[in-house]
Coordinates of C-alpha atoms and ligand atoms in Angstrom, one line a residue:
X1 CA 3.1 12.5 -31.2
X2 CA 2.6 12.4 -27.5
X3 CA 3.8 8.9 -25.9
X4 CA 1.1 7.1 -24.0
X5 CA 1.7 6.9 -20.6
X6 CA 1.9 3.7 -18.7
X7 CA -1.6 2.6 -17.2
X8 CA -1.8 2.0 -13.6
X9 CA -5.2 0.6 -12.4
X10 CA -6.2 1.8 -9.0
X11 CA -8.9 -0.3 -6.8
X12 CA -10.4 1.8 -3.8
X13 CA -10.7 -0.1 -0.7
X14 CA -12.0 2.6 2.0
X15 CA -15.5 1.4 2.3
X16 CA -14.5 -2.3 3.2
X17 CA -11.1 -1.9 4.6
X18 CA -11.3 1.7 5.9
X19 CA -14.8 1.3 7.4
X20 CA -14.4 -2.1 8.7
X21 CA -12.2 -0.5 11.3
X22 CA -14.6 2.2 12.6
X23 CA -16.1 2.0 15.8
X24 CA -18.8 4.3 15.0
X25 CA -21.3 2.7 12.8
X26 CA -21.4 4.8 9.5
X27 CA -25.0 5.0 8.3
X28 CA -26.2 2.9 5.1
X29 CA -27.1 6.0 3.2
X30 CA -24.0 7.5 4.3
X31 CA -21.7 4.5 3.0
X32 CA -23.8 4.6 -0.3
X33 CA -23.3 8.3 -0.7
X34 CA -19.6 7.9 -0.4
X35 CA -19.4 4.8 -3.0
X36 CA -21.5 6.5 -5.7
X37 CA -19.1 9.5 -5.5
X38 CA -16.0 7.1 -5.8
X39 CA -17.9 5.5 -8.8
X40 CA -17.8 8.7 -10.6
X41 CA -13.7 9.3 -9.8
X42 CA -12.2 6.9 -12.3
X43 CA -11.4 3.7 -10.4
X44 CA -11.0 0.6 -12.2
X45 CA -12.4 -1.5 -9.3
X46 CA -14.0 -0.4 -5.7
X47 CA -14.3 -2.9 -3.0
X48 CA -17.5 -2.1 -1.9
X49 CA -18.3 -4.1 1.6
X50 CA -17.5 -7.4 3.1
X51 CA -20.1 -10.5 3.7
X52 CA -18.7 -11.7 6.8
X53 CA -20.1 -12.5 10.2
X54 CA -21.9 -9.4 11.4
X55 CA -20.6 -10.6 15.1
X56 CA -17.1 -10.5 13.7
X57 CA -17.2 -7.1 11.6
X58 CA -20.1 -5.3 12.8
X59 CA -19.5 -2.1 11.0
X60 CA -20.2 -3.7 7.7
X61 CA -23.4 -5.7 8.7
X62 CA -25.7 -3.5 6.2
X63 CA -23.5 -5.3 3.1
X64 CA -26.8 -6.4 1.3
X65 CA -28.5 -3.0 1.6
X66 CA -25.3 -1.1 0.5
X67 CA -24.4 -3.6 -2.6
X68 CA -28.2 -3.5 -3.7
X69 CA -28.6 0.3 -3.5
X70 CA -25.4 1.8 -4.9
X71 CA -25.5 3.3 -8.7
X72 CA -23.1 1.2 -10.8
X73 CA -20.8 2.8 -13.2
X74 CA -20.2 0.8 -16.3
X75 CA -16.7 0.9 -16.2
X76 CA -16.1 0.2 -12.8
X77 CA -15.9 -3.7 -11.1
X78 CA -17.7 -4.1 -7.7
X79 CA -16.0 -6.3 -5.5
X80 CA -16.9 -7.7 -1.9
X81 CA -14.7 -9.5 0.6
X82 CA -15.9 -13.0 1.2
X83 CA -14.8 -15.3 4.0
X84 CA -16.5 -18.5 3.5
X85 CA -19.5 -20.4 1.6
X86 CA -22.2 -18.3 3.5
X87 CA -20.6 -15.1 2.4
X88 CA -20.4 -16.1 -1.1
X89 CA -23.9 -17.0 -1.0
X90 CA -25.0 -13.6 0.2
X91 CA -22.7 -12.0 -2.1
X92 CA -23.9 -13.7 -5.0
X93 CA -27.5 -12.7 -4.5
X94 CA -26.5 -9.4 -5.0
X95 CA -25.1 -9.4 -8.2
X96 CA -21.3 -8.7 -7.6
X97 CA -18.7 -8.4 -10.2
X98 CA -15.9 -10.1 -8.2
X99 CA -15.7 -12.1 -5.0
X100 CA -12.4 -11.2 -3.1
X101 CA -11.4 -14.3 -1.0
X102 CA -9.0 -13.8 1.9
X103 CA -6.9 -15.9 4.0
X104 CA -3.7 -15.3 5.9
X105 CA -0.2 -16.7 4.9
X106 CA 0.4 -16.5 8.6
X107 CA -1.0 -19.4 10.3
X108 CA -1.5 -17.2 13.9
X109 CA -2.9 -14.4 11.8
X110 CA -5.4 -16.7 10.2
X111 CA -6.5 -18.1 13.3
X112 CA -7.1 -14.4 14.8
X113 CA -8.8 -13.4 11.7
X114 CA -10.7 -16.1 10.4
X115 CA -10.9 -18.6 13.5
X116 CA -9.5 -21.4 11.4
X117 CA -6.2 -22.8 10.6
X118 CA -4.8 -22.1 7.0
X119 CA -5.6 -25.5 5.8
X120 CA -9.1 -25.2 7.0
X121 CA -9.5 -21.9 5.2
X122 CA -8.1 -23.4 2.1
X123 CA -11.0 -26.0 2.1
X124 CA -13.5 -23.5 2.7
X125 CA -12.3 -21.2 0.0
X126 CA -12.1 -24.3 -2.4
X127 CA -16.0 -24.5 -1.7
X128 CA -16.3 -20.8 -2.6
X129 CA -14.6 -21.2 -5.7
X130 CA -16.9 -23.9 -6.5
X131 CA -19.9 -22.1 -5.6
X132 CA -19.1 -19.4 -7.8
X133 CA -17.7 -21.4 -10.7
X134 CA -19.8 -21.5 -13.8
X135 CA -21.2 -17.8 -12.8
X136 CA -20.2 -14.8 -14.3
X137 CA -18.6 -13.4 -11.0
X138 CA -14.7 -13.4 -11.1
X139 CA -12.8 -14.5 -7.7
X140 CA -9.5 -12.9 -6.4
X141 CA -7.7 -14.1 -3.5
X142 CA -6.0 -12.1 -1.2
X143 CA -3.2 -13.0 0.4
X144 CA -2.9 -11.1 3.9
X145 CA 0.3 -10.8 5.9
X146 CA 2.3 -11.8 2.8
X147 CA 5.1 -9.6 3.6
X148 CA 5.2 -9.9 7.3
X149 CA 3.1 -10.8 10.3
X150 CA 2.9 -8.9 13.8
X151 CA 2.8 -11.9 15.5
X152 CA 5.3 -14.3 13.8
X153 CA 7.5 -11.9 12.3
X154 CA 8.9 -12.7 8.8
X155 CA 6.7 -14.7 6.2
X156 CA 8.7 -17.1 3.8
X157 CA 8.1 -15.9 -0.1
X158 CA 8.3 -19.5 -1.0
X159 CA 5.5 -20.0 1.2
X160 CA 3.4 -17.4 -0.5
X161 CA 4.6 -18.8 -3.6
X162 CA 3.0 -22.2 -2.8
X163 CA -0.6 -20.7 -1.7
X164 CA -0.5 -18.7 -5.0
X165 CA 0.4 -22.2 -6.9
X166 CA -2.6 -23.8 -4.9
X167 CA -5.0 -21.2 -5.8
X168 CA -4.0 -21.0 -9.4
X169 CA -4.6 -25.0 -9.4
X170 CA -8.3 -23.8 -8.5
X171 CA -8.6 -21.8 -11.3
X172 CA -8.1 -18.4 -9.4
X173 CA -6.0 -16.3 -11.7
X174 CA -6.2 -12.9 -9.7
X175 CA -4.4 -12.5 -6.6
X176 CA -3.5 -9.6 -4.4
X177 CA -0.7 -9.7 -2.2
X178 CA -1.4 -7.9 1.0
X179 CA 1.1 -6.1 3.7
X180 CA -1.6 -6.1 6.2
X181 CA 0.1 -4.4 8.9
X182 CA 2.9 -2.5 6.8
X183 CA 5.8 -4.6 7.2
X184 CA 6.8 -4.7 3.7
X185 CA 9.8 -2.7 2.4
X186 CA 11.1 -2.0 -1.1
X187 CA 13.4 -4.5 -1.9
X188 CA 11.4 -7.2 -0.4
X189 CA 8.3 -5.9 -2.7
X190 CA 10.4 -5.7 -6.1
X191 CA 11.8 -9.3 -5.3
X192 CA 8.4 -10.8 -4.2
X193 CA 6.6 -9.1 -7.2
X194 CA 9.2 -10.1 -9.6
X195 CA 9.2 -13.9 -8.5
X196 CA 5.4 -13.8 -8.4
X197 CA 5.3 -12.6 -12.1
X198 CA 7.9 -15.1 -13.4
X199 CA 6.1 -18.1 -11.7
X200 CA 2.8 -17.0 -12.5
X201 CA 2.3 -14.8 -15.7
X202 CA -1.1 -16.0 -16.2
X203 CA -2.0 -14.6 -12.8
X204 CA -3.2 -11.0 -12.7
X205 CA -1.4 -9.2 -9.6
X206 CA -2.5 -6.6 -7.2
X207 CA -0.5 -5.1 -4.5
X208 CA -2.3 -4.0 -1.1
X209 CA -0.2 -1.9 0.9
X210 CA -0.5 -0.2 4.5
X211 CA 1.4 2.9 5.4
X212 CA 1.6 1.9 9.2
X213 CA 5.4 2.6 9.0
X214 CA 5.5 5.0 6.0
X215 CA 6.5 2.9 3.3
X216 CA 3.9 2.6 1.2
X217 CA 4.7 5.0 -1.6
X218 CA 8.0 3.4 -1.6
X219 CA 6.5 0.1 -2.0
X220 CA 4.2 1.2 -4.7
X221 CA 7.0 2.5 -6.6
X222 CA 9.1 -0.7 -6.1
X223 CA 6.2 -2.7 -7.3
X224 CA 5.8 -0.7 -10.4
X225 CA 9.6 -1.2 -11.2
X226 CA 8.8 -5.2 -11.0
X227 CA 6.0 -4.7 -13.6
X228 CA 3.1 -4.3 -11.1
X229 CA 0.3 -2.3 -12.5
X230 CA -2.9 -2.6 -10.0
X231 CA -2.9 -1.3 -6.5
X232 CA -5.5 -1.3 -3.9
X233 CA -5.4 2.2 -1.8
X234 CA -8.2 3.7 0.5
X235 CA -9.5 7.1 0.4
X236 CA -8.1 9.7 3.1
X237 CA -5.6 6.5 4.1
X238 CA -7.9 5.2 6.5
X239 CA -7.9 1.3 7.1
X240 CA -6.9 -1.5 8.9
X241 CA -7.3 -5.0 10.4
X242 CA -9.2 -5.2 13.4
X243 CA -7.4 -8.5 14.3
X244 CA -4.0 -7.3 13.3
X245 CA -2.3 -5.6 16.4
X246 CA -0.7 -2.2 15.3
X247 CA -2.5 -2.1 12.0
X248 CA -3.2 1.3 10.6
X249 CA -4.2 2.7 7.6
X250 CA -4.0 2.0 4.2
X251 CA -1.8 3.4 1.2
X252 CA -3.6 6.7 0.9
X253 CA -5.6 6.8 -2.4
X254 CA -5.2 10.5 -3.1
X255 CA -1.3 10.4 -2.0
X256 CA -0.5 7.6 -4.4
X257 CA -2.5 8.9 -7.5
X258 CA -0.8 12.5 -6.9
X259 CA 2.7 10.8 -6.7
X260 CA 1.8 8.6 -9.8
X261 CA 0.5 11.3 -12.0
X262 CA 3.2 13.1 -11.4
X263 CA 5.9 10.5 -12.4
X264 CA 4.3 10.1 -15.7
X265 CA 1.6 7.3 -15.1
X266 CA -2.3 7.2 -16.1
X267 CA -4.2 6.3 -13.2
X268 CA -7.5 7.5 -15.0
X269 CA -8.3 8.9 -11.4
X270 CA -9.6 12.3 -11.3
X271 CA -7.8 14.0 -8.3
X272 CA -10.1 16.9 -7.8
X273 CA -12.8 14.8 -7.8
X274 CA -11.2 12.4 -5.1
X275 CA -10.3 15.3 -2.6
X276 CA -14.0 16.4 -3.1
X277 CA -15.1 12.9 -1.3
X278 CA -11.9 12.7 1.0
X279 CA -12.5 16.0 2.6
X280 CA -16.0 14.7 3.8
X281 CA -14.7 11.7 5.3
X282 CA -13.2 13.3 8.7
X283 CA -16.8 14.6 9.3
X284 CA -18.2 11.2 8.5
X285 CA -16.2 9.0 10.7
X286 CA -15.7 11.4 13.5
X287 CA -11.7 12.1 13.3
X288 CA -8.7 13.5 11.4
X289 CA -7.9 10.9 8.7
X290 CA -3.9 10.5 7.7
X291 CA -4.1 11.8 4.0
X292 CA -1.2 14.1 3.5
X293 CA -2.8 15.4 0.2
X294 CA -5.8 16.9 2.2
X295 CA -3.8 18.7 4.5
X296 CA -1.4 20.1 1.9
X297 CA -3.2 20.1 -1.4
X298 CA -1.4 19.2 -4.9
X299 CA 1.8 20.6 -5.4
X300 CA 0.5 23.0 -7.9
X301 CA -1.5 24.6 -5.3
X302 CA -0.2 28.2 -4.9
X303 CA -0.6 30.6 -2.0
X304 CA -0.4 34.0 -2.0
X305 CA 2.6 35.5 -1.2
X306 CA 2.7 38.0 1.8
X307 CA 2.6 41.9 0.8
X308 CA 5.8 42.5 2.1
X309 CA 7.4 40.6 -0.8
X310 CA 6.4 43.0 -3.1
X311 CA 8.3 45.8 -1.3
X312 CA 11.6 43.9 -1.3
X313 CA 14.5 45.5 -3.6
X314 CA 12.2 48.7 -4.1
X315 CA 14.1 52.0 -3.6
X316 CA 13.6 53.4 -0.3
Ligands
LIG1 N1 -22.3 -14.0 6.8 C1 -23.2 -13.9 7.9 N2 -22.9 -14.7 9.0 C2 -21.9 -15.6 9.1 C3 -21.1 -15.6 7.9 C4 -21.1 -14.9 7.2 N3 -20.2 -15.0 6.0 N4 -20.3 -16.6 8.4 C5 -20.7 -16.8 9.7 N5 -21.8 -16.3 10.0 C6 -22.5 -16.4 11.4 C7 -22.7 -17.8 11.6 O1 -24.3 -18.0 11.0 C8 -22.9 -17.8 13.1 O2 -23.9 -17.1 13.7 P1 -24.8 -17.5 14.9 O3 -23.9 -17.6 16.0 O4 -25.9 -16.6 14.9 O5 -25.2 -18.9 14.5 C9 -21.7 -17.1 13.5 O6 -21.5 -16.4 12.4 C10 -20.8 -17.9 13.7 O7 -20.3 -18.8 12.5 P2 -18.9 -19.7 12.6 O8 -19.2 -20.8 11.3 O9 -19.1 -20.3 13.8 O10 -17.9 -18.6 12.2 P3 -16.9 -18.1 13.2 O11 -17.6 -17.5 14.2 O12 -16.0 -19.0 13.3 O13 -16.2 -17.0 12.2 C11 -16.0 -15.9 10.0 C12 -15.7 -17.3 10.9 C13 -14.8 -16.2 9.2 C14 -16.9 -16.1 9.2 C15 -15.6 -14.6 11.0 O14 -14.5 -14.6 11.9 C16 -15.4 -13.4 10.1 O15 -16.5 -13.2 9.2 N6 -14.4 -13.0 10.0 C17 -14.3 -11.2 9.5 C18 -12.9 -11.5 9.2 C19 -12.4 -10.0 8.4 O16 -13.1 -9.8 7.8 N7 -11.4 -9.2 8.5 C20 -10.9 -8.4 8.2 C21 -10.4 -8.1 6.9 S1 -9.3 -9.1 6.5
LIG2 ZN1 -5.7 -4.1 4.3

């Protein structure tokens, strides 16, 4: 009997983490077209957009229209980023499956990104959790800069655990540890994931890596070795936080999926369909994307050998 391959759940974040960072506005109908195509690729979750202030993130000012007009796939959870109660009310009116709350582990980055202290953020998010409680909508907390802050440097693992504990006490049982600016490295990831799983076995954990320093793939394998089975990744490797100096692309979905499938994991993601969407991105956003796979193709893509190869070794 064939052995079952271990399942890895992939969450696609390009239309939120990626598009939020684009200076050129991507038309609403194009966003919808991309999301609909992604819905057909096999993702467990898609982060569609964010219900933030349109002044802070003008690129996603069409969140309601996008959320209302996409075609939902029954096997996909549709999540959106929510920074405050106003955002939660807007998101709930669009029938989301999950609200992805966000605050930073670094005080400085929280102030830069959300214009609040961490305590003010927590107080706001407490209200958001209360506003969502009782609905069928799930709540996830994304803890940004969990592996380091570009303005403060190292972030304490104990601190991250304390925030996880505070959110768990509110009943938030889904959490994402975000490496917002690509400062995480494999041994750190393994230690953080192991500790979080030991302390909070009831919390469903996701990892969110950026490839700023080319460590996202290594960090993904390190997280899996510590028992993590859910990952955010971004089509084409686009993405980044507009409020984090030096931030750059997320872990690239096609690169991650390609590696994980070769390593014997079952991501459920159809790589060919994914590449068909990814190759449209440069045209849509007006610039090249970091995806390696888009340049090189999958490792089983064969190229014709040059003619002289056949002549070698023949008697002259
Ligand atoms: N949706 C729509 N509008 C919102 C809003 C929301 N969720 N939250 C605030 N606003 C509006 C207010 O109505 C106000 O509008 P006005 O100037 O026309 O009166 C304006 O935004 C400022 O509101 P205020 O409460 O003072 O918020 P702020 O300026 O301190 O911004 C955040 C706080 C968190 C809402 C804002 O910084 C934000 O949305 N940041 C996004 C962060 C982000 O997504 N980063 C990248 C991902 S990690
Ligand atoms: Zn991110």
